[in-house]
XYZ file of C-alpha atoms in Angstrom:
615
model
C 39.826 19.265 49.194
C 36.670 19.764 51.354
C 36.919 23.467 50.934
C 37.594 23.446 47.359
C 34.527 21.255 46.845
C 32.569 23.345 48.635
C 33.768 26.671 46.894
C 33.010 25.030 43.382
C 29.601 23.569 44.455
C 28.409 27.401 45.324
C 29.678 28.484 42.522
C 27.788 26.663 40.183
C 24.760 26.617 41.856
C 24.873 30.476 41.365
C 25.982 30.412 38.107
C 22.818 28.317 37.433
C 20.529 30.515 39.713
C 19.158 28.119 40.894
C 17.559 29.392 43.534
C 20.778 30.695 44.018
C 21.113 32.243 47.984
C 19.171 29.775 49.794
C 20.614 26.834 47.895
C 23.935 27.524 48.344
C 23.804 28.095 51.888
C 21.992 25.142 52.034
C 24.632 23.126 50.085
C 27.110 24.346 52.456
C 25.535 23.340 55.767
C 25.036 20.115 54.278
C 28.637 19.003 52.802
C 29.932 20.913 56.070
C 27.620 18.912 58.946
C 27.380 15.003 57.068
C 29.371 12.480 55.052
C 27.921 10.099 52.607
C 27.944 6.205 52.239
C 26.792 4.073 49.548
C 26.516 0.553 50.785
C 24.029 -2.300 49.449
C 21.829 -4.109 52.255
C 21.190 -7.448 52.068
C 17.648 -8.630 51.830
C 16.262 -12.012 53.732
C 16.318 -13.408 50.113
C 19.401 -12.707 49.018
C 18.864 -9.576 46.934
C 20.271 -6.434 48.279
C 18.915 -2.648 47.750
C 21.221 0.237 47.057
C 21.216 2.753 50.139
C 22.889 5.871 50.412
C 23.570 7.300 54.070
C 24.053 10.401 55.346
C 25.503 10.785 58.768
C 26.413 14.117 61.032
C 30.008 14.303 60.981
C 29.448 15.248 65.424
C 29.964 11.922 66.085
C 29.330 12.480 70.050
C 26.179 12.114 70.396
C 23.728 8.774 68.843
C 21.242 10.602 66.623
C 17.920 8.234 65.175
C 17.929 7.335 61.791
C 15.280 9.060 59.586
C 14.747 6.986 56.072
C 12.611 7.230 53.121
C 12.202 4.042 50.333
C 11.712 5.517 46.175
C 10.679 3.862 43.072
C 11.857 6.952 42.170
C 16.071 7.015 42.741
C 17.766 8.346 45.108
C 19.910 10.400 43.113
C 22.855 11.613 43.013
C 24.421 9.131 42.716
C 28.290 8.757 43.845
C 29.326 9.691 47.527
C 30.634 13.027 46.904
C 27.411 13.976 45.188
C 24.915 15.222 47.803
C 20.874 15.278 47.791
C 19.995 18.693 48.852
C 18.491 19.511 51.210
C 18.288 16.000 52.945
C 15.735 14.681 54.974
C 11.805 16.502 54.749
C 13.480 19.746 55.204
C 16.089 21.562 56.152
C 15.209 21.907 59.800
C 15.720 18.407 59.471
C 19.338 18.517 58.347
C 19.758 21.315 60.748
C 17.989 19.534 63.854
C 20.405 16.140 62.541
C 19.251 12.863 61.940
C 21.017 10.352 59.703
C 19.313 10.150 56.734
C 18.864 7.029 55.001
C 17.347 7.131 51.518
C 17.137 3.553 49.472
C 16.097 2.353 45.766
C 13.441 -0.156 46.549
C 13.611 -3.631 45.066
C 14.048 -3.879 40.987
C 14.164 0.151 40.602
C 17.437 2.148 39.440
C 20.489 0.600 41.879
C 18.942 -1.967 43.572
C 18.720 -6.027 42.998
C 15.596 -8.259 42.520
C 12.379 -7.596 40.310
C 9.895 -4.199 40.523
C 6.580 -4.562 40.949
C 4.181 -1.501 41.398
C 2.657 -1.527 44.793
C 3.839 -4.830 45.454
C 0.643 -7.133 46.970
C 1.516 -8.227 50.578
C 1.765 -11.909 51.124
C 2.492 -13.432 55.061
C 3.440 -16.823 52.918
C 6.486 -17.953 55.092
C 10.103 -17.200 53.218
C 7.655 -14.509 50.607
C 9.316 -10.693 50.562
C 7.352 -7.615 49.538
C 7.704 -4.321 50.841
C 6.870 -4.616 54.530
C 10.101 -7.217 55.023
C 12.603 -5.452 52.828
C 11.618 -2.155 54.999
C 11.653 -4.564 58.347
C 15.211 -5.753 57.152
C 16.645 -2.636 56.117
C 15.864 -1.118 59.601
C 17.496 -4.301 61.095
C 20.472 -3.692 59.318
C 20.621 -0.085 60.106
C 20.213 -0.157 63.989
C 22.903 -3.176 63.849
C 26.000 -1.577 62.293
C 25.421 2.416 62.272
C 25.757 4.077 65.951
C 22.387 5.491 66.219
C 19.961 5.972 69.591
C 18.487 3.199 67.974
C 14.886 4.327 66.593
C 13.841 5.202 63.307
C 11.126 7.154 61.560
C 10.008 6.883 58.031
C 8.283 9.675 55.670
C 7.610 9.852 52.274
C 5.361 11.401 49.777
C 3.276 9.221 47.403
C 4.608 5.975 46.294
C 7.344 6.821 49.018
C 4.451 7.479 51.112
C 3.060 3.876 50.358
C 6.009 2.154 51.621
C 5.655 4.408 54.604
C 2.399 2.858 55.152
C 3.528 -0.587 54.495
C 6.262 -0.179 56.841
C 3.421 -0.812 59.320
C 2.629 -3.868 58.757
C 4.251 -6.262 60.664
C 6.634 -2.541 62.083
C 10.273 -3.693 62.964
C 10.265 -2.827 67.166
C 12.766 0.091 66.343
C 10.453 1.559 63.984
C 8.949 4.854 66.840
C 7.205 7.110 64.014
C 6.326 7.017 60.412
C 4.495 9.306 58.209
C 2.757 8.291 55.433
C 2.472 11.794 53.052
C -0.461 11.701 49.835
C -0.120 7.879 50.010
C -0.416 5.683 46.797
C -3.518 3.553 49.098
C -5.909 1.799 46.119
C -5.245 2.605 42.878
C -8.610 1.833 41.718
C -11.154 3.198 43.884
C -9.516 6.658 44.210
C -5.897 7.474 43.535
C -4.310 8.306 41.278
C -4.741 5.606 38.465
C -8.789 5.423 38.893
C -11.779 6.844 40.771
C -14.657 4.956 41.406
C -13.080 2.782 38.603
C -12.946 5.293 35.774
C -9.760 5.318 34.265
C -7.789 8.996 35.095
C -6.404 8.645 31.046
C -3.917 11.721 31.252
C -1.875 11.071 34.093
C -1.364 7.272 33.855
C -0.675 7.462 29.992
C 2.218 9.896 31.356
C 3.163 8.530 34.084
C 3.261 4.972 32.884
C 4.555 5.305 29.823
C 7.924 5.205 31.755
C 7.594 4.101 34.683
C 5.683 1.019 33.959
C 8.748 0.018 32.113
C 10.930 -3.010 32.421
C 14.490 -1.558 33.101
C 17.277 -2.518 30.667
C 19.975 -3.097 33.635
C 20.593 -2.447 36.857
C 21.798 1.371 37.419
C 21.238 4.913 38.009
C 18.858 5.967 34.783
C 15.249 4.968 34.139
C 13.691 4.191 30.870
C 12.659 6.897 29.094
C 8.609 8.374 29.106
C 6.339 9.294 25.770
C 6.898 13.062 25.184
C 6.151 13.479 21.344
C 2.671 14.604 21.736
C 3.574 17.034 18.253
C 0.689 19.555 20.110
C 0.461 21.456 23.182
C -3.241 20.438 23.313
C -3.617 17.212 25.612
C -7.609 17.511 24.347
C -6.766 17.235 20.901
C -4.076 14.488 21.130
C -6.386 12.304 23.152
C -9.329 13.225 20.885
C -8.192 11.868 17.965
C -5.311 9.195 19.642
C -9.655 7.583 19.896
C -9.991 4.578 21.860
C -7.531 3.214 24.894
C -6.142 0.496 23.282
C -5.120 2.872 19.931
C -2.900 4.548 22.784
C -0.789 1.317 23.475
C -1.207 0.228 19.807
C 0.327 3.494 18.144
C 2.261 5.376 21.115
C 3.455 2.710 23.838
C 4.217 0.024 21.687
C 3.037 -2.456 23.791
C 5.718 -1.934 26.104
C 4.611 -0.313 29.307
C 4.003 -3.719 31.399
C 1.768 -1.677 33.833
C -0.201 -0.444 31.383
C -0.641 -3.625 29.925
C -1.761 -5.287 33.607
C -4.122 -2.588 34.059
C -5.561 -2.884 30.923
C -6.272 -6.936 31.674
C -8.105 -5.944 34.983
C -10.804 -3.440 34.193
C -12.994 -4.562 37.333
C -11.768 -4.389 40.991
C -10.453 -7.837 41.102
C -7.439 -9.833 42.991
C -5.372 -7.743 40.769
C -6.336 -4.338 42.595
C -7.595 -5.704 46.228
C -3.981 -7.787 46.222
C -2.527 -4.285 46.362
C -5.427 -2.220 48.784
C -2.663 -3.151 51.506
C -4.641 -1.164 54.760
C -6.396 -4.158 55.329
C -3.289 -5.757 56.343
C -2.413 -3.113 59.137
C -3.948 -5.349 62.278
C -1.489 -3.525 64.548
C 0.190 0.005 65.297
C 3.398 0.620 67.299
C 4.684 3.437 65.642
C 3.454 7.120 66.373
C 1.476 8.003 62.574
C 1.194 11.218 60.804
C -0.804 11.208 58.143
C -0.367 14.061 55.923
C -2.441 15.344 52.227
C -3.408 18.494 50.402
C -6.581 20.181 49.700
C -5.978 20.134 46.047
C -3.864 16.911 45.545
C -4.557 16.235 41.679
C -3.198 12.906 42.531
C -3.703 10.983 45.798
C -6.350 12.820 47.955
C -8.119 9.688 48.474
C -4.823 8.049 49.992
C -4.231 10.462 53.348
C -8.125 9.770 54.281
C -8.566 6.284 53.482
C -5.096 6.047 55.714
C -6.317 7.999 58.230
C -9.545 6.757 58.706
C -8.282 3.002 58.808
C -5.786 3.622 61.253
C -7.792 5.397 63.639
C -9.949 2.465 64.027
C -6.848 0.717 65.091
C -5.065 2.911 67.635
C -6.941 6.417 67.311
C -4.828 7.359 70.164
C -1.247 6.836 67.665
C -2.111 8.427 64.728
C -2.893 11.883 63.358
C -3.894 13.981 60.571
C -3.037 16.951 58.813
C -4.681 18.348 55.843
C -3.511 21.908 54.132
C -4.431 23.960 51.223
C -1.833 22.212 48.936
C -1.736 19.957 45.614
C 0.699 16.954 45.851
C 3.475 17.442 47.587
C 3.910 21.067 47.396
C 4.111 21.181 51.409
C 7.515 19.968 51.185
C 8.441 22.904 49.398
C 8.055 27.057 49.200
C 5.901 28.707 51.500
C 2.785 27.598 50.640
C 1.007 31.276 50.873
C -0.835 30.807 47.769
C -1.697 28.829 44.544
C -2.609 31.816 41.635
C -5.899 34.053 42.717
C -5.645 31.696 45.766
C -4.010 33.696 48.771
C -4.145 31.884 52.050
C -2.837 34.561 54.164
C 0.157 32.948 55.686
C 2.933 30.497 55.236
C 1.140 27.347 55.521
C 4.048 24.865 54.156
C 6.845 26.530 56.009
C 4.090 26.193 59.590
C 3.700 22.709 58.954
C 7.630 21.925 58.346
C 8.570 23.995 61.198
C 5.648 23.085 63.733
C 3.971 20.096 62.658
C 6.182 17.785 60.883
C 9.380 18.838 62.264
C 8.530 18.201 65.907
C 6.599 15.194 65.564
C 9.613 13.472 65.015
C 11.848 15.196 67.319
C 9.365 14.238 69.789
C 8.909 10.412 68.911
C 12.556 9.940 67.853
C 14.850 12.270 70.384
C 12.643 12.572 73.026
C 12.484 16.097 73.032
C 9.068 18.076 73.555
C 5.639 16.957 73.422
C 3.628 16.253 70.509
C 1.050 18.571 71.736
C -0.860 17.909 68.189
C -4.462 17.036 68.199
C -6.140 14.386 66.202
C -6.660 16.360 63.585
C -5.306 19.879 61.922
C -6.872 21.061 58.958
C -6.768 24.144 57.176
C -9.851 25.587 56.320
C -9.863 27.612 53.071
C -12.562 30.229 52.476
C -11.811 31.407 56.092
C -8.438 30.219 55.242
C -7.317 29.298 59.090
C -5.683 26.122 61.070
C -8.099 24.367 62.610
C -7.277 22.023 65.262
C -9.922 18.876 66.179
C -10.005 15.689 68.879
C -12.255 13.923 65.928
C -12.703 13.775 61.952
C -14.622 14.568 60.494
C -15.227 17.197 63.311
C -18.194 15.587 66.464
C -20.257 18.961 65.013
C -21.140 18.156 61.635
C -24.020 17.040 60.605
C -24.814 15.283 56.601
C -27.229 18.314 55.228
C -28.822 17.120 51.654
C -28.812 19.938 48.886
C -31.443 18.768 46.532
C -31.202 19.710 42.511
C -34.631 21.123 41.081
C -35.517 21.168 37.218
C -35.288 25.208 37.617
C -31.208 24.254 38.143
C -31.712 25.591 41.910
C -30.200 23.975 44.800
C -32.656 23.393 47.727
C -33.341 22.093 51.399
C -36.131 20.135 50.532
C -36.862 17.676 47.524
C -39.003 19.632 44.576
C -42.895 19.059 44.885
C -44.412 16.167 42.116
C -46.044 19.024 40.835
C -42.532 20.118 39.102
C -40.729 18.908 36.431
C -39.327 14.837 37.092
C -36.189 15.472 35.823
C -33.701 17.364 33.068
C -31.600 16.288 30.683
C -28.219 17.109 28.477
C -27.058 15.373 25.533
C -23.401 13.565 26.496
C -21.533 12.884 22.883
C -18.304 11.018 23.192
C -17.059 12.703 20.262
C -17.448 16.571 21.842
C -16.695 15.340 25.559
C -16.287 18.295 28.383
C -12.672 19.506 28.987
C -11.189 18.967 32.365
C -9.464 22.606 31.955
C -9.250 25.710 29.834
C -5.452 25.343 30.171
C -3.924 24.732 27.275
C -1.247 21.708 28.153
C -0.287 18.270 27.636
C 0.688 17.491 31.385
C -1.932 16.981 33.755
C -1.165 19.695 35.895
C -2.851 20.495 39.384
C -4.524 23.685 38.396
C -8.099 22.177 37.851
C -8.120 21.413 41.320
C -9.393 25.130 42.139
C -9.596 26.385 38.650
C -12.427 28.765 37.794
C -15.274 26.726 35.822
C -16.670 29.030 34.353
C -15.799 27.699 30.972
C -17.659 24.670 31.356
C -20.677 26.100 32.847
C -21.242 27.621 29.355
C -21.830 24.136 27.431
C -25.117 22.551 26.942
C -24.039 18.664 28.290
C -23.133 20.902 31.681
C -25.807 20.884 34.156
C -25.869 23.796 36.793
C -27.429 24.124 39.933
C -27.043 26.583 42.494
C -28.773 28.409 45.801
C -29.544 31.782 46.239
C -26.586 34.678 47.904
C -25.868 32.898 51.005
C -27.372 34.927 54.076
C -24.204 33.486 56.201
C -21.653 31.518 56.461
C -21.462 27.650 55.418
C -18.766 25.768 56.836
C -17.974 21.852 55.777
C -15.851 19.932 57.546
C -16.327 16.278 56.627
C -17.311 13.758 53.806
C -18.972 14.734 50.701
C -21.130 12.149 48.606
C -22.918 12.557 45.422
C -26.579 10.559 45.612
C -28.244 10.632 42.269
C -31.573 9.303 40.418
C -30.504 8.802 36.643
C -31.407 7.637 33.400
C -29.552 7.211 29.938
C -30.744 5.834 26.801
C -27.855 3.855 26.738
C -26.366 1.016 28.932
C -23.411 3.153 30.548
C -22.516 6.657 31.248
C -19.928 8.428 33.443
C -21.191 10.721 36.041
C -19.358 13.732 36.853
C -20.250 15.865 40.360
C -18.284 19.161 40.836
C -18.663 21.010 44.167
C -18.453 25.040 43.355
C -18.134 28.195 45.233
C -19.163 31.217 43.599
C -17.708 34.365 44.607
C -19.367 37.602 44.515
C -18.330 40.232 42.022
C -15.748 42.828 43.117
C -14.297 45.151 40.721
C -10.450 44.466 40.652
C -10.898 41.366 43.093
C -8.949 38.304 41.007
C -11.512 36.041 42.353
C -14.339 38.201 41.525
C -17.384 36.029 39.589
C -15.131 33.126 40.022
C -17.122 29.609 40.321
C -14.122 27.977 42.317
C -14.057 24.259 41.960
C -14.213 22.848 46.210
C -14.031 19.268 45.235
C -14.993 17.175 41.871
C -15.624 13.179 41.228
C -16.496 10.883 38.783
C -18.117 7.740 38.883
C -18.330 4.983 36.164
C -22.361 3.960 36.752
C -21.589 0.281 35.930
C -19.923 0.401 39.299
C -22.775 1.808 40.722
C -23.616 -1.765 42.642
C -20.427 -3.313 42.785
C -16.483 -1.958 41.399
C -16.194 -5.708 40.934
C -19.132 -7.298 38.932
C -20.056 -4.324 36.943
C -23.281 -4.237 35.769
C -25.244 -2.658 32.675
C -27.966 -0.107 32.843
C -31.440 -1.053 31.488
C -32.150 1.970 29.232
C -34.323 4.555 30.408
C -34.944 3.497 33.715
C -34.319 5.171 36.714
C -31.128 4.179 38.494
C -29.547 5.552 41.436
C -25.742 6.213 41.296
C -24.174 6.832 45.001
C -20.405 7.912 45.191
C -18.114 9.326 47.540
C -16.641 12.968 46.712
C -13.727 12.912 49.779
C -13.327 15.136 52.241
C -13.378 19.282 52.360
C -13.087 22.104 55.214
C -14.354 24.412 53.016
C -16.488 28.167 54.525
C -18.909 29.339 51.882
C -19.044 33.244 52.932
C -21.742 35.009 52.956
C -22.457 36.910 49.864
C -21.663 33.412 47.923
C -22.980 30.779 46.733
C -22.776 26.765 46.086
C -23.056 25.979 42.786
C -23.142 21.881 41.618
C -22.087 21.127 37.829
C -22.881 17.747 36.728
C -21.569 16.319 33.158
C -21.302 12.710 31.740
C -17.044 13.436 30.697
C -13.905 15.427 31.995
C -11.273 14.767 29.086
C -8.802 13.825 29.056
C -8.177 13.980 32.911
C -10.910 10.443 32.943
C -11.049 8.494 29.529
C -14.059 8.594 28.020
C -17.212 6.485 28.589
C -18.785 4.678 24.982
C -22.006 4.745 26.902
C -22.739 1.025 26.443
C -21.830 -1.621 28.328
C -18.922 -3.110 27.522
C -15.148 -3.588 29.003
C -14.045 0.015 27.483
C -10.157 -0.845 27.277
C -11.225 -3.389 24.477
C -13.568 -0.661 22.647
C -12.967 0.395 19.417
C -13.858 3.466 18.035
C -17.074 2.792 16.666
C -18.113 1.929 19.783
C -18.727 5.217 21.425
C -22.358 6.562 20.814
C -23.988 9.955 21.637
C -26.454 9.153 24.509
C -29.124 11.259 26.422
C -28.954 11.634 30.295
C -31.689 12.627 32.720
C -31.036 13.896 36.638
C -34.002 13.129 38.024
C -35.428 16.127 40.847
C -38.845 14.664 42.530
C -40.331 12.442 45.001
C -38.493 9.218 45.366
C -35.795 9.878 42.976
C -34.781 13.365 44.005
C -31.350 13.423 43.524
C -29.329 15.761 46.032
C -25.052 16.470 47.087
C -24.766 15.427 50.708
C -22.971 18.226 52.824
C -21.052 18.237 55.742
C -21.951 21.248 57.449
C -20.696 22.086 60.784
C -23.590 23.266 63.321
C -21.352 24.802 65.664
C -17.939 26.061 65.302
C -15.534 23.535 67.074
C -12.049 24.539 67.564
């Protein structure tokens, strides 16, 4: 019967081809090696969560337990149906661990009510995410023969409960990595940043998932998908103001949407669910792992890393690679388009980061020999190894903007022009992309933007060929000296490195995005008591860009684009004060922006830049 199943399973993969060799090799080690249960675990409260197991069928040795907790299923279902390849990886399956994956509370197969990023509470007899993950580890180590310790991973909201599953850690729990974590969904992941609202993701993303399921099983409710264009600018352009969105496309009926529409300011709502706070202690060994070019939760592996650190520096590490969300779990990772990092860098991190982290914490075997920090840095495009982040030699180098759109040490002399100005209308708002799509996509995390540097509301700056090398390796921040003529605007920063030209080079003339942010000015004081801008008057506007490790060569050099919109990637701005989700679309007025470039208000892009090269 085994064989049989085995034989048909191979055969269908490669009548598929679906990645036809590898997978059905895979598929074979893995229905050859483990056997599947499908149990439910009882919660504290009653409610139990659907949990599929997969154990080595060697049953003489006690291997740990490694788990994961979705939002997301944990399909297939049934326990002849197998998840391939289980665990992070397939070293993992081949190294053997049981794997544990569970449907967290209210999603798909499990019991009780969902609720996105679920606040913490420590209210005696509550349950949220840190006890169902402390009870289904109880469970576990109780009545499965294991060497009794676990690890956790997971990537985004997965990653999130990995997080979570530090607070208040069950004593078996030895090592847990948190991977592009869902952290604060309105300072910087993937819902907001700096409070603007990132429109073409969310309206995607929770037009399903912020659902209320019809029943208890193994489908989800269904997502928006007639967008009747393959323009995502177009649909959003004339779909006009948020709330025509929920009005004519979801109905109403995307309770997420709805809850963040009733909390436009960073109130109880959103701090409720900033959940690093509540990390006091850490047992477990952390690793902490993002991309580069996450389109969707870069601000999560930083913000985790740099809490935790404070806590136990000497129990928790980070890794950073040249990837966009999640994509180190997958392929090689030896390029992304023009993009050609010169080696593997998603199989080296599954094979000698992640892989033997766990091994380490969990069997016992080896030494995590890995340092504080390992980042790759692209432009040199090397692993970089560090005791601190950002690195001890860095130091915060201002690059002030001139009226002559020139990028400079030193602020410009009063002599020069105060200030210049673009024309932002709400109506004609900057694209995000030149791709034509209706997904989000992770492109525009590197994409050339060139196309944008062309329009008139686009506001260039850049230094002369570099003479040598610029390496950053740390914290970015915007610090600017504005004015509008209305009583809002969005601000826009985009970090840039242009290439050289080189006949037949794909990156030749390219203006390479590094890093881009947006900040909603009303926020400029305070994301929770926003507050208007007094027309034409100078106000400054601080935000933080994240992280890069990032060498300008020589021969380049750093450009800064600054707009007031980046649609339909943020919603746009009316540019007036007002709570936007209730604006209408008469509401959104053409305004005039000035950067100012002198004296007191010279704006500037603070850079990390390394002074000597640590490694």
């Amino acid at each position: 019967m085994r064989l049989h199943l085995l034989l048909a399973l191979t055969g269908l993969i490669l009548s598929l081809g679906l990645r036809a060799q590898n997978t059905a090799q895979d598929s074979i080690y893995v229905y050859a090696h483990y056997t599947k249960q499908e149990i439910y675990i009882p919660m504290r409260d009653g409610n139990k969560l659907y949990t599929a197991i997969y154990t080595p069928r060697d049953t003489a040795k006690s291997y740990p337990i490694m788990m994961t907790r979705t939002p997301y299923s944990i399909a297939p279902y049934g326990e002849q149906n197998f998840r391939i390849p289980i665990g992070p990886s397939m070293e993992f399956a081949k190294e053997k661990f049981i794997f544990v994956y569970q449907d967290v509370r209210g999603k798909y197969k499990s019991e009780g009510d969902f609720i996105a990023n679920r606040p913490y509470t420590d209210t005696p007899g509550a349950v949220n995410e840190s006890t169902d993950t402390y009870d289904t580890i109880d469970w576990l180590v109780k009545h499965l023969k294991s060497n009794g310790k676990v690890g956790i991973w997971g990537i985004s909201s997965p990653g999130m409960y990995a997080s979570m599953a530090l607070i208040d850690s069950h004593p078996a729990l030895w090592a847990v990595s948190p991977q592009a974590p869902v952290t604060d969904w309105f300072l910087g992941d993937d819902r907001h940043h700096n409070g603007a609202f990132m429109l073409m993701g969310s309206f995607s993303f929770l037009s399903s998932f912020g659902k209320k399921r019809d029943s208890i099983g193994s489908k989800g409710p269904a997502g928006f998908s007639n967008y009747g264009t393959d323009q995502a600018y177009s649909f959003f352009l004339k779909a006009g103001a948020l709330a025509n969105l929920n009005e004519q496309y979801l109905k109403g009926e995307s309770i997420l949407w709805n809850e963040m529409m009733s909390h436009p300011n960073y109130d109880d709502y959103w701090t409720s669910r900033a959940f690093l706070s509540r990390i006091r202690e850490l047992k477990p060994q952390v690793l902490v792992v993002g991309g580069w070019f996450d389109q969707e939760d870069l601000y999560g592996p930083l913000k985790t890393y740099q809490a935790l650190q404070k806590i136990a520096p000497d129990r928790v590490k980070l890794v950073m690679g040249p990837w966009y969300h999640g994509s180190w779990s997958r392929g090689s990772g030896r390029q992304l388009d023009s993009l050609d990092f010169g080696q593997n860098t998603a199989s080296y991190y599954r094979k000698e980061i992640e892989l033997p982290f766990f091994v380490s914490h969990l069997k016992g075997q080896g030494k995590d020999a890995l340092a504080a920090a390992t980042v790759f840095v692209t432009g040199e495009n090397s692993w970089s190894s560090h005791q601190t982040w950002p690195v001890a030699e860095v130091r915060s180098q201002p690059l002030f903007f001139t009226a002559d759109r020139k990028l400079s040490l030193k602020p410009a002399p009063k002599s020069a022009s105060p200030y210049v100005s673009y024309i932002s209308d709400p109506s004609k708002p900057v694209p995000y992309t030149r791709e034509k799509t209706v997904l989000r996509g992770y492109k525009y995390m590197y994409e050339d933007q060139f196309f944008a540097a062309q329009r008139p509301d686009v506001l260039v700056f850049e230094t002369e060929v570099l003479e040598q090398d610029v390496k950053l390796m740390g914290n970015i921040k915007a610090n600017l000296f504005v004015s509008s003529t209305g009583s809002d605007a969005d601000f826009v920063v985009k970090l840039i490195d242009v290439h050289p030209y080189k006949k037949g080079d794909k990156l030749s003339d390219c203006q390479c995005l590094i890093r881009g942010e947006v900040m909603r000015a009303k926020y400029r004081k305070s994301f929770a008591h926003p507050e208007a801008m007094k027309p034409n008057r100078v106000e400054e506007v601080r935000f933080d860009m994240q992280d890069a490790a990032h060498v300008f060569k020589k021969g380049h050099k750093i450009m800064v684009q600054i707009q007031s919109s980046w649609f339909p990637l943020v919603d746009r701005n009316p540019q007036q004060f007002m709570n936007i989700y209730d604006a209408a679309d008469k509401d959104f007025k053409t305004q005039e922006h000035r950067i100012y470039c002198q004296g007191q208000y010279a704006s500037f892009i603070s850079l990390p830049i390394v002074t000597s090269h640590e490694n």
